[in-house]
Amino acid sequence: MTRADTLSRAGRLERPELAYLVRFPTADGIRETELTWAELARDTDWATARLREHGLAAGQRALLTASGFEGFWVHTVIDALRALKVPYGIAEAMGWDHRRTSVFHRELRPHAVIGLSAETLEGLAGTADIGEMFRPTPLVLARPAAVPMLRAVGVAASLFSPLGPALALECPARSGAHVNAAEWRVGERDGHLFLAAAEQRTSPLPETPLGIAGRVVAGRCACGSEDPRVLFAAARADQPL
């Protein structure tokens, strides 16, 4: 049997509804919820639209930094990049793999770097000027703790972060990271964030404290979106650019 035969037969197999069993941290420990292929497709459509708003387009290149345990978040972003016809490279978000980020950034010359972590920046800072490295990159989407580090050296970084089983992604207006209101309900209590699943999600998720400090901004954003925006305390949005 050839590889083509194998793939052809595999393509005719019935695919179960369940795509992932998602495990994510909360204020009370690790929690699990289910993610279906239909939900993954909707999440991908939302992420694709958000990246398109940043001007990401076919033929541009991207560098994604993520960890293996972030598979279902990464799947959404990778599918969004594929939908936009954006070639990409992947490096580990842990600090020990910062050299791979450096090599990919040098060789790919990406239009976008997505998912930069504070640990990666700390590793890079020992061998490179992170301002000189990332200021020429048109789009930098970084995790909350990495944002103030980048903005302090003149990199106009925007927020990108897993938020429980959801994804928070800042628009070009840079007034907080949007969360898809059609799929999730996000709020705050006593300065900490909680998340709940919308009715259309297959796996119910009641209001769940995430143990993440921040606040939520409602109402229409300057970009035109009605999706709520999360201001992560770790991102310290008052830091200078």
PDB file of C-alpha atoms in Angstrom:
ATOM      1  CA  MET A   1       0.000   0.000   0.000  1.00  0.00           C
ATOM      2  CA  THR A   2       1.402   3.396  -0.962  1.00  0.00           C
ATOM      3  CA  ARG A   3       1.331   6.479   1.214  1.00  0.00           C
ATOM      4  CA  ALA A   4      -1.311   7.985  -1.104  1.00  0.00           C
ATOM      5  CA  ASP A   5      -3.516   4.896  -0.592  1.00  0.00           C
ATOM      6  CA  THR A   6      -3.130   5.152   3.173  1.00  0.00           C
ATOM      7  CA  LEU A   7      -4.064   8.820   3.199  1.00  0.00           C
ATOM      8  CA  SER A   8      -7.000   8.202   0.882  1.00  0.00           C
ATOM      9  CA  ARG A   9      -8.419   5.483   3.117  1.00  0.00           C
ATOM     10  CA  ALA A  10      -7.797   7.523   6.261  1.00  0.00           C
ATOM     11  CA  GLY A  11      -9.719  10.394   4.705  1.00  0.00           C
ATOM     12  CA  ARG A  12     -12.795   8.183   4.387  1.00  0.00           C
ATOM     13  CA  LEU A  13     -12.836   7.222   8.053  1.00  0.00           C
ATOM     14  CA  GLU A  14     -15.447   8.771  10.292  1.00  0.00           C
ATOM     15  CA  ARG A  15     -13.963  11.476  12.507  1.00  0.00           C
ATOM     16  CA  PRO A  16     -15.259  11.723  16.075  1.00  0.00           C
ATOM     17  CA  GLU A  17     -16.717  15.050  17.157  1.00  0.00           C
ATOM     18  CA  LEU A  18     -14.143  15.443  19.925  1.00  0.00           C
ATOM     19  CA  ALA A  19     -10.913  17.152  18.861  1.00  0.00           C
ATOM     20  CA  TYR A  20      -9.203  17.787  22.202  1.00  0.00           C
ATOM     21  CA  LEU A  21      -9.630  17.190  25.890  1.00  0.00           C
ATOM     22  CA  VAL A  22      -8.450  20.587  27.083  1.00  0.00           C
ATOM     23  CA  ARG A  23      -6.640  20.868  30.423  1.00  0.00           C
ATOM     24  CA  PHE A  24      -6.072  24.405  31.671  1.00  0.00           C
ATOM     25  CA  PRO A  25      -5.023  26.088  34.932  1.00  0.00           C
ATOM     26  CA  THR A  26      -7.557  27.852  37.153  1.00  0.00           C
ATOM     27  CA  ALA A  27      -7.440  29.511  40.566  1.00  0.00           C
ATOM     28  CA  ASP A  28      -8.411  26.135  42.065  1.00  0.00           C
ATOM     29  CA  GLY A  29      -6.101  23.866  40.080  1.00  0.00           C
ATOM     30  CA  ILE A  30      -6.251  22.129  36.720  1.00  0.00           C
ATOM     31  CA  ARG A  31      -9.642  21.790  35.026  1.00  0.00           C
ATOM     32  CA  GLU A  32     -10.728  19.891  31.924  1.00  0.00           C
ATOM     33  CA  THR A  33     -13.210  20.678  29.168  1.00  0.00           C
ATOM     34  CA  GLU A  34     -13.931  19.198  25.751  1.00  0.00           C
ATOM     35  CA  LEU A  35     -13.263  20.866  22.415  1.00  0.00           C
ATOM     36  CA  THR A  36     -15.024  19.656  19.280  1.00  0.00           C
ATOM     37  CA  TRP A  37     -13.812  20.005  15.695  1.00  0.00           C
ATOM     38  CA  ALA A  38     -16.719  22.355  14.973  1.00  0.00           C
ATOM     39  CA  GLU A  39     -15.687  24.600  17.878  1.00  0.00           C
ATOM     40  CA  LEU A  40     -12.061  24.489  16.767  1.00  0.00           C
ATOM     41  CA  ALA A  41     -13.167  25.635  13.293  1.00  0.00           C
ATOM     42  CA  ARG A  42     -15.103  28.566  14.772  1.00  0.00           C
ATOM     43  CA  ASP A  43     -12.173  29.497  17.005  1.00  0.00           C
ATOM     44  CA  THR A  44      -9.910  29.384  13.945  1.00  0.00           C
ATOM     45  CA  ASP A  45     -12.228  31.660  11.959  1.00  0.00           C
ATOM     46  CA  TRP A  46     -12.152  34.195  14.797  1.00  0.00           C
ATOM     47  CA  ALA A  47      -8.352  34.071  15.105  1.00  0.00           C
ATOM     48  CA  THR A  48      -7.987  34.364  11.314  1.00  0.00           C
ATOM     49  CA  ALA A  49     -10.067  37.535  11.303  1.00  0.00           C
ATOM     50  CA  ARG A  50      -8.041  39.010  14.167  1.00  0.00           C
ATOM     51  CA  LEU A  51      -4.718  38.316  12.426  1.00  0.00           C
ATOM     52  CA  ARG A  52      -6.072  39.696   9.151  1.00  0.00           C
ATOM     53  CA  GLU A  53      -6.897  42.944  10.993  1.00  0.00           C
ATOM     54  CA  HIS A  54      -3.198  43.213  11.775  1.00  0.00           C
ATOM     55  CA  GLY A  55      -2.446  43.126   8.050  1.00  0.00           C
ATOM     56  CA  LEU A  56      -1.142  39.569   7.955  1.00  0.00           C
ATOM     57  CA  ALA A  57      -1.526  38.304   4.392  1.00  0.00           C
ATOM     58  CA  ALA A  58      -0.499  35.598   1.946  1.00  0.00           C
ATOM     59  CA  GLY A  59       3.211  35.339   1.274  1.00  0.00           C
ATOM     60  CA  GLN A  60       4.311  36.989   4.491  1.00  0.00           C
ATOM     61  CA  ARG A  61       6.149  34.813   7.012  1.00  0.00           C
ATOM     62  CA  ALA A  62       5.482  34.240  10.704  1.00  0.00           C
ATOM     63  CA  LEU A  63       7.341  32.851  13.698  1.00  0.00           C
ATOM     64  CA  LEU A  64       5.197  31.205  16.371  1.00  0.00           C
ATOM     65  CA  THR A  65       6.596  30.448  19.835  1.00  0.00           C
ATOM     66  CA  ALA A  66       4.588  27.967  21.882  1.00  0.00           C
ATOM     67  CA  SER A  67       4.960  24.991  24.187  1.00  0.00           C
ATOM     68  CA  GLY A  68       3.847  21.446  23.480  1.00  0.00           C
ATOM     69  CA  PHE A  69       1.178  21.453  26.178  1.00  0.00           C
ATOM     70  CA  GLU A  70      -0.486  24.413  24.431  1.00  0.00           C
ATOM     71  CA  GLY A  71      -1.570  22.190  21.547  1.00  0.00           C
ATOM     72  CA  PHE A  72      -5.187  23.268  21.199  1.00  0.00           C
ATOM     73  CA  TRP A  73      -4.379  27.013  21.319  1.00  0.00           C
ATOM     74  CA  VAL A  74      -1.500  26.486  18.871  1.00  0.00           C
ATOM     75  CA  HIS A  75      -3.750  24.446  16.549  1.00  0.00           C
ATOM     76  CA  THR A  76      -6.086  27.439  16.253  1.00  0.00           C
ATOM     77  CA  VAL A  77      -3.263  29.844  15.401  1.00  0.00           C
ATOM     78  CA  ILE A  78      -1.581  27.438  12.964  1.00  0.00           C
ATOM     79  CA  ASP A  79      -4.876  26.838  11.141  1.00  0.00           C
ATOM     80  CA  ALA A  80      -5.393  30.615  10.998  1.00  0.00           C
ATOM     81  CA  LEU A  81      -1.933  31.101   9.470  1.00  0.00           C
ATOM     82  CA  ARG A  82      -2.660  28.365   6.937  1.00  0.00           C
ATOM     83  CA  ALA A  83      -5.991  29.988   6.061  1.00  0.00           C
ATOM     84  CA  LEU A  84      -4.118  33.237   5.426  1.00  0.00           C
ATOM     85  CA  LYS A  85      -1.467  31.336   3.387  1.00  0.00           C
ATOM     86  CA  VAL A  86       1.279  32.554   5.737  1.00  0.00           C
ATOM     87  CA  PRO A  87       4.290  30.189   5.980  1.00  0.00           C
ATOM     88  CA  TYR A  88       5.481  29.803   9.578  1.00  0.00           C
ATOM     89  CA  GLY A  89       8.202  28.387  11.792  1.00  0.00           C
ATOM     90  CA  ILE A  90       7.740  27.203  15.386  1.00  0.00           C
ATOM     91  CA  ALA A  91      10.042  27.579  18.375  1.00  0.00           C
ATOM     92  CA  GLU A  92       9.499  26.507  21.971  1.00  0.00           C
ATOM     93  CA  ALA A  93       8.270  29.306  24.264  1.00  0.00           C
ATOM     94  CA  MET A  94      10.403  28.088  27.174  1.00  0.00           C
ATOM     95  CA  GLY A  95      13.566  30.087  27.779  1.00  0.00           C
ATOM     96  CA  TRP A  96      15.921  27.190  27.063  1.00  0.00           C
ATOM     97  CA  ASP A  97      14.924  27.296  23.369  1.00  0.00           C
ATOM     98  CA  HIS A  98      15.596  31.019  22.865  1.00  0.00           C
ATOM     99  CA  ARG A  99      18.386  30.269  20.370  1.00  0.00           C
ATOM    100  CA  ARG A 100      15.880  28.625  18.018  1.00  0.00           C
ATOM    101  CA  THR A 101      13.789  31.818  18.149  1.00  0.00           C
ATOM    102  CA  SER A 102      16.914  33.820  17.307  1.00  0.00           C
ATOM    103  CA  VAL A 103      17.834  31.582  14.370  1.00  0.00           C
ATOM    104  CA  PHE A 104      14.308  31.496  12.930  1.00  0.00           C
ATOM    105  CA  HIS A 105      13.981  35.254  13.320  1.00  0.00           C
ATOM    106  CA  ARG A 106      17.253  35.804  11.475  1.00  0.00           C
ATOM    107  CA  GLU A 107      16.625  33.280   8.702  1.00  0.00           C
ATOM    108  CA  LEU A 108      12.868  33.737   8.180  1.00  0.00           C
ATOM    109  CA  ARG A 109      12.809  37.521   8.575  1.00  0.00           C
ATOM    110  CA  PRO A 110       9.168  37.165   9.647  1.00  0.00           C
ATOM    111  CA  HIS A 111       6.502  39.784   9.192  1.00  0.00           C
ATOM    112  CA  ALA A 112       4.940  38.551  12.444  1.00  0.00           C
ATOM    113  CA  VAL A 113       6.224  37.011  15.667  1.00  0.00           C
ATOM    114  CA  ILE A 114       3.416  35.449  17.699  1.00  0.00           C
ATOM    115  CA  GLY A 115       3.527  34.220  21.293  1.00  0.00           C
ATOM    116  CA  LEU A 116       6.805  35.709  22.538  1.00  0.00           C
ATOM    117  CA  SER A 117       7.301  34.908  26.216  1.00  0.00           C
ATOM    118  CA  ALA A 118       9.224  36.704  28.942  1.00  0.00           C
ATOM    119  CA  GLU A 119      11.374  33.581  29.324  1.00  0.00           C
ATOM    120  CA  THR A 120      12.405  33.731  25.664  1.00  0.00           C
ATOM    121  CA  LEU A 121      13.227  37.439  25.950  1.00  0.00           C
ATOM    122  CA  GLU A 122      15.306  36.850  29.078  1.00  0.00           C
ATOM    123  CA  GLY A 123      17.287  34.204  27.226  1.00  0.00           C
ATOM    124  CA  LEU A 124      17.744  36.425  24.171  1.00  0.00           C
ATOM    125  CA  ALA A 125      18.804  39.415  26.292  1.00  0.00           C
ATOM    126  CA  GLY A 126      22.027  37.624  27.185  1.00  0.00           C
ATOM    127  CA  THR A 127      23.165  37.468  23.575  1.00  0.00           C
ATOM    128  CA  ALA A 128      21.228  40.133  21.643  1.00  0.00           C
ATOM    129  CA  ASP A 129      19.633  43.555  21.850  1.00  0.00           C
ATOM    130  CA  ILE A 130      15.932  42.638  21.866  1.00  0.00           C
ATOM    131  CA  GLY A 131      14.971  46.148  20.814  1.00  0.00           C
ATOM    132  CA  GLU A 132      17.156  46.028  17.712  1.00  0.00           C
ATOM    133  CA  MET A 133      15.943  42.509  17.048  1.00  0.00           C
ATOM    134  CA  PHE A 134      12.179  43.103  17.171  1.00  0.00           C
ATOM    135  CA  ARG A 135      11.639  46.803  16.388  1.00  0.00           C
ATOM    136  CA  PRO A 136      11.856  46.131  12.603  1.00  0.00           C
ATOM    137  CA  THR A 137       9.277  43.313  12.872  1.00  0.00           C
ATOM    138  CA  PRO A 138       5.916  44.765  11.716  1.00  0.00           C
ATOM    139  CA  LEU A 139       3.761  42.629  14.028  1.00  0.00           C
ATOM    140  CA  VAL A 140       4.793  41.360  17.458  1.00  0.00           C
ATOM    141  CA  LEU A 141       2.142  39.565  19.523  1.00  0.00           C
ATOM    142  CA  ALA A 142       3.548  38.782  22.951  1.00  0.00           C
ATOM    143  CA  ARG A 143       2.402  37.201  26.179  1.00  0.00           C
ATOM    144  CA  PRO A 144       1.444  39.547  29.021  1.00  0.00           C
ATOM    145  CA  ALA A 145       4.706  39.412  30.985  1.00  0.00           C
ATOM    146  CA  ALA A 146       6.723  39.982  27.793  1.00  0.00           C
ATOM    147  CA  VAL A 147       4.768  43.053  26.650  1.00  0.00           C
ATOM    148  CA  PRO A 148       6.291  45.584  29.096  1.00  0.00           C
ATOM    149  CA  MET A 149       9.780  44.224  28.388  1.00  0.00           C
ATOM    150  CA  LEU A 150       9.289  44.852  24.674  1.00  0.00           C
ATOM    151  CA  ARG A 151       7.561  48.213  24.979  1.00  0.00           C
ATOM    152  CA  ALA A 152      10.346  49.437  27.275  1.00  0.00           C
ATOM    153  CA  VAL A 153      12.817  49.047  24.387  1.00  0.00           C
ATOM    154  CA  GLY A 154      10.572  50.599  21.748  1.00  0.00           C
ATOM    155  CA  VAL A 155       8.845  47.504  20.339  1.00  0.00           C
ATOM    156  CA  ALA A 156       5.141  48.193  19.707  1.00  0.00           C
ATOM    157  CA  ALA A 157       4.046  44.792  20.996  1.00  0.00           C
ATOM    158  CA  SER A 158       0.413  43.710  21.226  1.00  0.00           C
ATOM    159  CA  LEU A 159      -1.074  41.157  23.611  1.00  0.00           C
ATOM    160  CA  PHE A 160      -1.529  37.475  22.874  1.00  0.00           C
ATOM    161  CA  SER A 161      -2.459  35.019  25.605  1.00  0.00           C
ATOM    162  CA  PRO A 162      -4.282  31.798  26.355  1.00  0.00           C
ATOM    163  CA  LEU A 163      -7.093  32.558  28.815  1.00  0.00           C
ATOM    164  CA  GLY A 164      -8.348  29.310  30.241  1.00  0.00           C
ATOM    165  CA  PRO A 165      -9.554  27.393  27.162  1.00  0.00           C
ATOM    166  CA  ALA A 166     -10.070  30.675  25.285  1.00  0.00           C
ATOM    167  CA  LEU A 167      -7.615  32.887  23.410  1.00  0.00           C
ATOM    168  CA  ALA A 168      -7.120  36.606  24.037  1.00  0.00           C
ATOM    169  CA  LEU A 169      -5.710  38.596  21.121  1.00  0.00           C
ATOM    170  CA  GLU A 170      -5.191  42.344  20.934  1.00  0.00           C
ATOM    171  CA  CYS A 171      -6.221  44.320  17.842  1.00  0.00           C
ATOM    172  CA  PRO A 172      -4.185  47.126  16.211  1.00  0.00           C
ATOM    173  CA  ALA A 173      -5.944  49.668  18.469  1.00  0.00           C
ATOM    174  CA  ARG A 174      -3.994  48.101  21.344  1.00  0.00           C
ATOM    175  CA  SER A 175      -6.586  48.820  24.021  1.00  0.00           C
ATOM    176  CA  GLY A 176      -6.777  45.325  25.498  1.00  0.00           C
ATOM    177  CA  ALA A 177      -6.822  41.730  24.266  1.00  0.00           C
ATOM    178  CA  HIS A 178     -10.146  40.705  22.698  1.00  0.00           C
ATOM    179  CA  VAL A 179     -11.948  37.508  23.699  1.00  0.00           C
ATOM    180  CA  ASN A 180     -14.549  35.998  21.354  1.00  0.00           C
ATOM    181  CA  ALA A 181     -17.882  36.997  22.906  1.00  0.00           C
ATOM    182  CA  ALA A 182     -19.789  34.521  20.719  1.00  0.00           C
ATOM    183  CA  GLU A 183     -17.986  31.631  22.438  1.00  0.00           C
ATOM    184  CA  TRP A 184     -16.995  32.888  25.899  1.00  0.00           C
ATOM    185  CA  ARG A 185     -18.111  35.138  28.725  1.00  0.00           C
ATOM    186  CA  VAL A 186     -15.201  36.831  30.455  1.00  0.00           C
ATOM    187  CA  GLY A 187     -15.424  39.034  33.540  1.00  0.00           C
ATOM    188  CA  GLU A 188     -13.581  40.156  36.631  1.00  0.00           C
ATOM    189  CA  ARG A 189     -14.118  39.976  40.343  1.00  0.00           C
ATOM    190  CA  ASP A 190     -11.864  41.559  42.962  1.00  0.00           C
ATOM    191  CA  GLY A 191      -9.260  42.310  40.331  1.00  0.00           C
ATOM    192  CA  HIS A 192      -9.082  38.748  38.970  1.00  0.00           C
ATOM    193  CA  LEU A 193     -10.486  37.259  35.777  1.00  0.00           C
ATOM    194  CA  PHE A 194     -13.090  34.543  35.347  1.00  0.00           C
ATOM    195  CA  LEU A 195     -14.336  32.729  32.248  1.00  0.00           C
ATOM    196  CA  ALA A 196     -17.503  30.838  31.344  1.00  0.00           C
ATOM    197  CA  ALA A 197     -18.550  29.047  28.170  1.00  0.00           C
ATOM    198  CA  ALA A 198     -21.291  30.504  25.978  1.00  0.00           C
ATOM    199  CA  GLU A 199     -24.395  28.404  25.395  1.00  0.00           C
ATOM    200  CA  GLN A 200     -23.263  27.113  21.998  1.00  0.00           C
ATOM    201  CA  ARG A 201     -20.147  25.393  23.413  1.00  0.00           C
ATOM    202  CA  THR A 202     -20.649  21.634  23.640  1.00  0.00           C
ATOM    203  CA  SER A 203     -18.902  21.220  26.974  1.00  0.00           C
ATOM    204  CA  PRO A 204     -20.470  23.414  29.675  1.00  0.00           C
ATOM    205  CA  LEU A 205     -18.066  25.562  31.651  1.00  0.00           C
ATOM    206  CA  PRO A 206     -19.610  27.496  34.523  1.00  0.00           C
ATOM    207  CA  GLU A 207     -18.072  30.718  35.747  1.00  0.00           C
ATOM    208  CA  THR A 208     -14.499  29.713  36.559  1.00  0.00           C
ATOM    209  CA  PRO A 209     -11.942  31.908  38.373  1.00  0.00           C
ATOM    210  CA  LEU A 210      -8.665  31.727  36.450  1.00  0.00           C
ATOM    211  CA  GLY A 211      -6.293  33.103  39.070  1.00  0.00           C
ATOM    212  CA  ILE A 212      -5.122  35.771  36.622  1.00  0.00           C
ATOM    213  CA  ALA A 213      -5.004  39.405  37.711  1.00  0.00           C
ATOM    214  CA  GLY A 214      -6.631  41.835  35.319  1.00  0.00           C
ATOM    215  CA  ARG A 215      -9.746  43.712  34.375  1.00  0.00           C
ATOM    216  CA  VAL A 216     -12.278  43.610  31.554  1.00  0.00           C
ATOM    217  CA  VAL A 217     -13.366  46.491  29.314  1.00  0.00           C
ATOM    218  CA  ALA A 218     -16.760  46.221  27.619  1.00  0.00           C
ATOM    219  CA  GLY A 219     -18.220  48.244  24.752  1.00  0.00           C
ATOM    220  CA  ARG A 220     -17.177  48.932  21.195  1.00  0.00           C
ATOM    221  CA  CYS A 221     -13.434  49.073  20.583  1.00  0.00           C
ATOM    222  CA  ALA A 222     -11.825  51.605  18.262  1.00  0.00           C
ATOM    223  CA  CYS A 223     -11.373  48.702  15.820  1.00  0.00           C
ATOM    224  CA  GLY A 224     -15.171  48.307  15.675  1.00  0.00           C
ATOM    225  CA  SER A 225     -15.363  45.018  17.579  1.00  0.00           C
ATOM    226  CA  GLU A 226     -17.886  44.499  20.370  1.00  0.00           C
ATOM    227  CA  ASP A 227     -15.827  41.661  21.861  1.00  0.00           C
ATOM    228  CA  PRO A 228     -14.744  42.385  25.455  1.00  0.00           C
ATOM    229  CA  ARG A 229     -11.119  43.333  26.054  1.00  0.00           C
ATOM    230  CA  VAL A 230      -8.861  41.995  28.790  1.00  0.00           C
ATOM    231  CA  LEU A 231      -6.222  44.200  30.408  1.00  0.00           C
ATOM    232  CA  PHE A 232      -3.740  41.843  32.037  1.00  0.00           C
ATOM    233  CA  ALA A 233      -2.069  43.194  35.176  1.00  0.00           C
ATOM    234  CA  ALA A 234       1.124  41.400  34.130  1.00  0.00           C
ATOM    235  CA  ALA A 235       1.241  43.436  30.910  1.00  0.00           C
ATOM    236  CA  ARG A 236       1.335  46.748  32.815  1.00  0.00           C
ATOM    237  CA  ALA A 237      -0.257  48.658  29.946  1.00  0.00           C
ATOM    238  CA  ASP A 238       0.906  51.985  31.405  1.00  0.00           C
ATOM    239  CA  GLN A 239       4.507  51.196  30.484  1.00  0.00           C
ATOM    240  CA  PRO A 240       5.966  53.556  27.867  1.00  0.00           C
ATOM    241  CA  LEU A 241       6.399  52.424  24.273  1.00  0.00           C
TER     242      LEU A 241
END
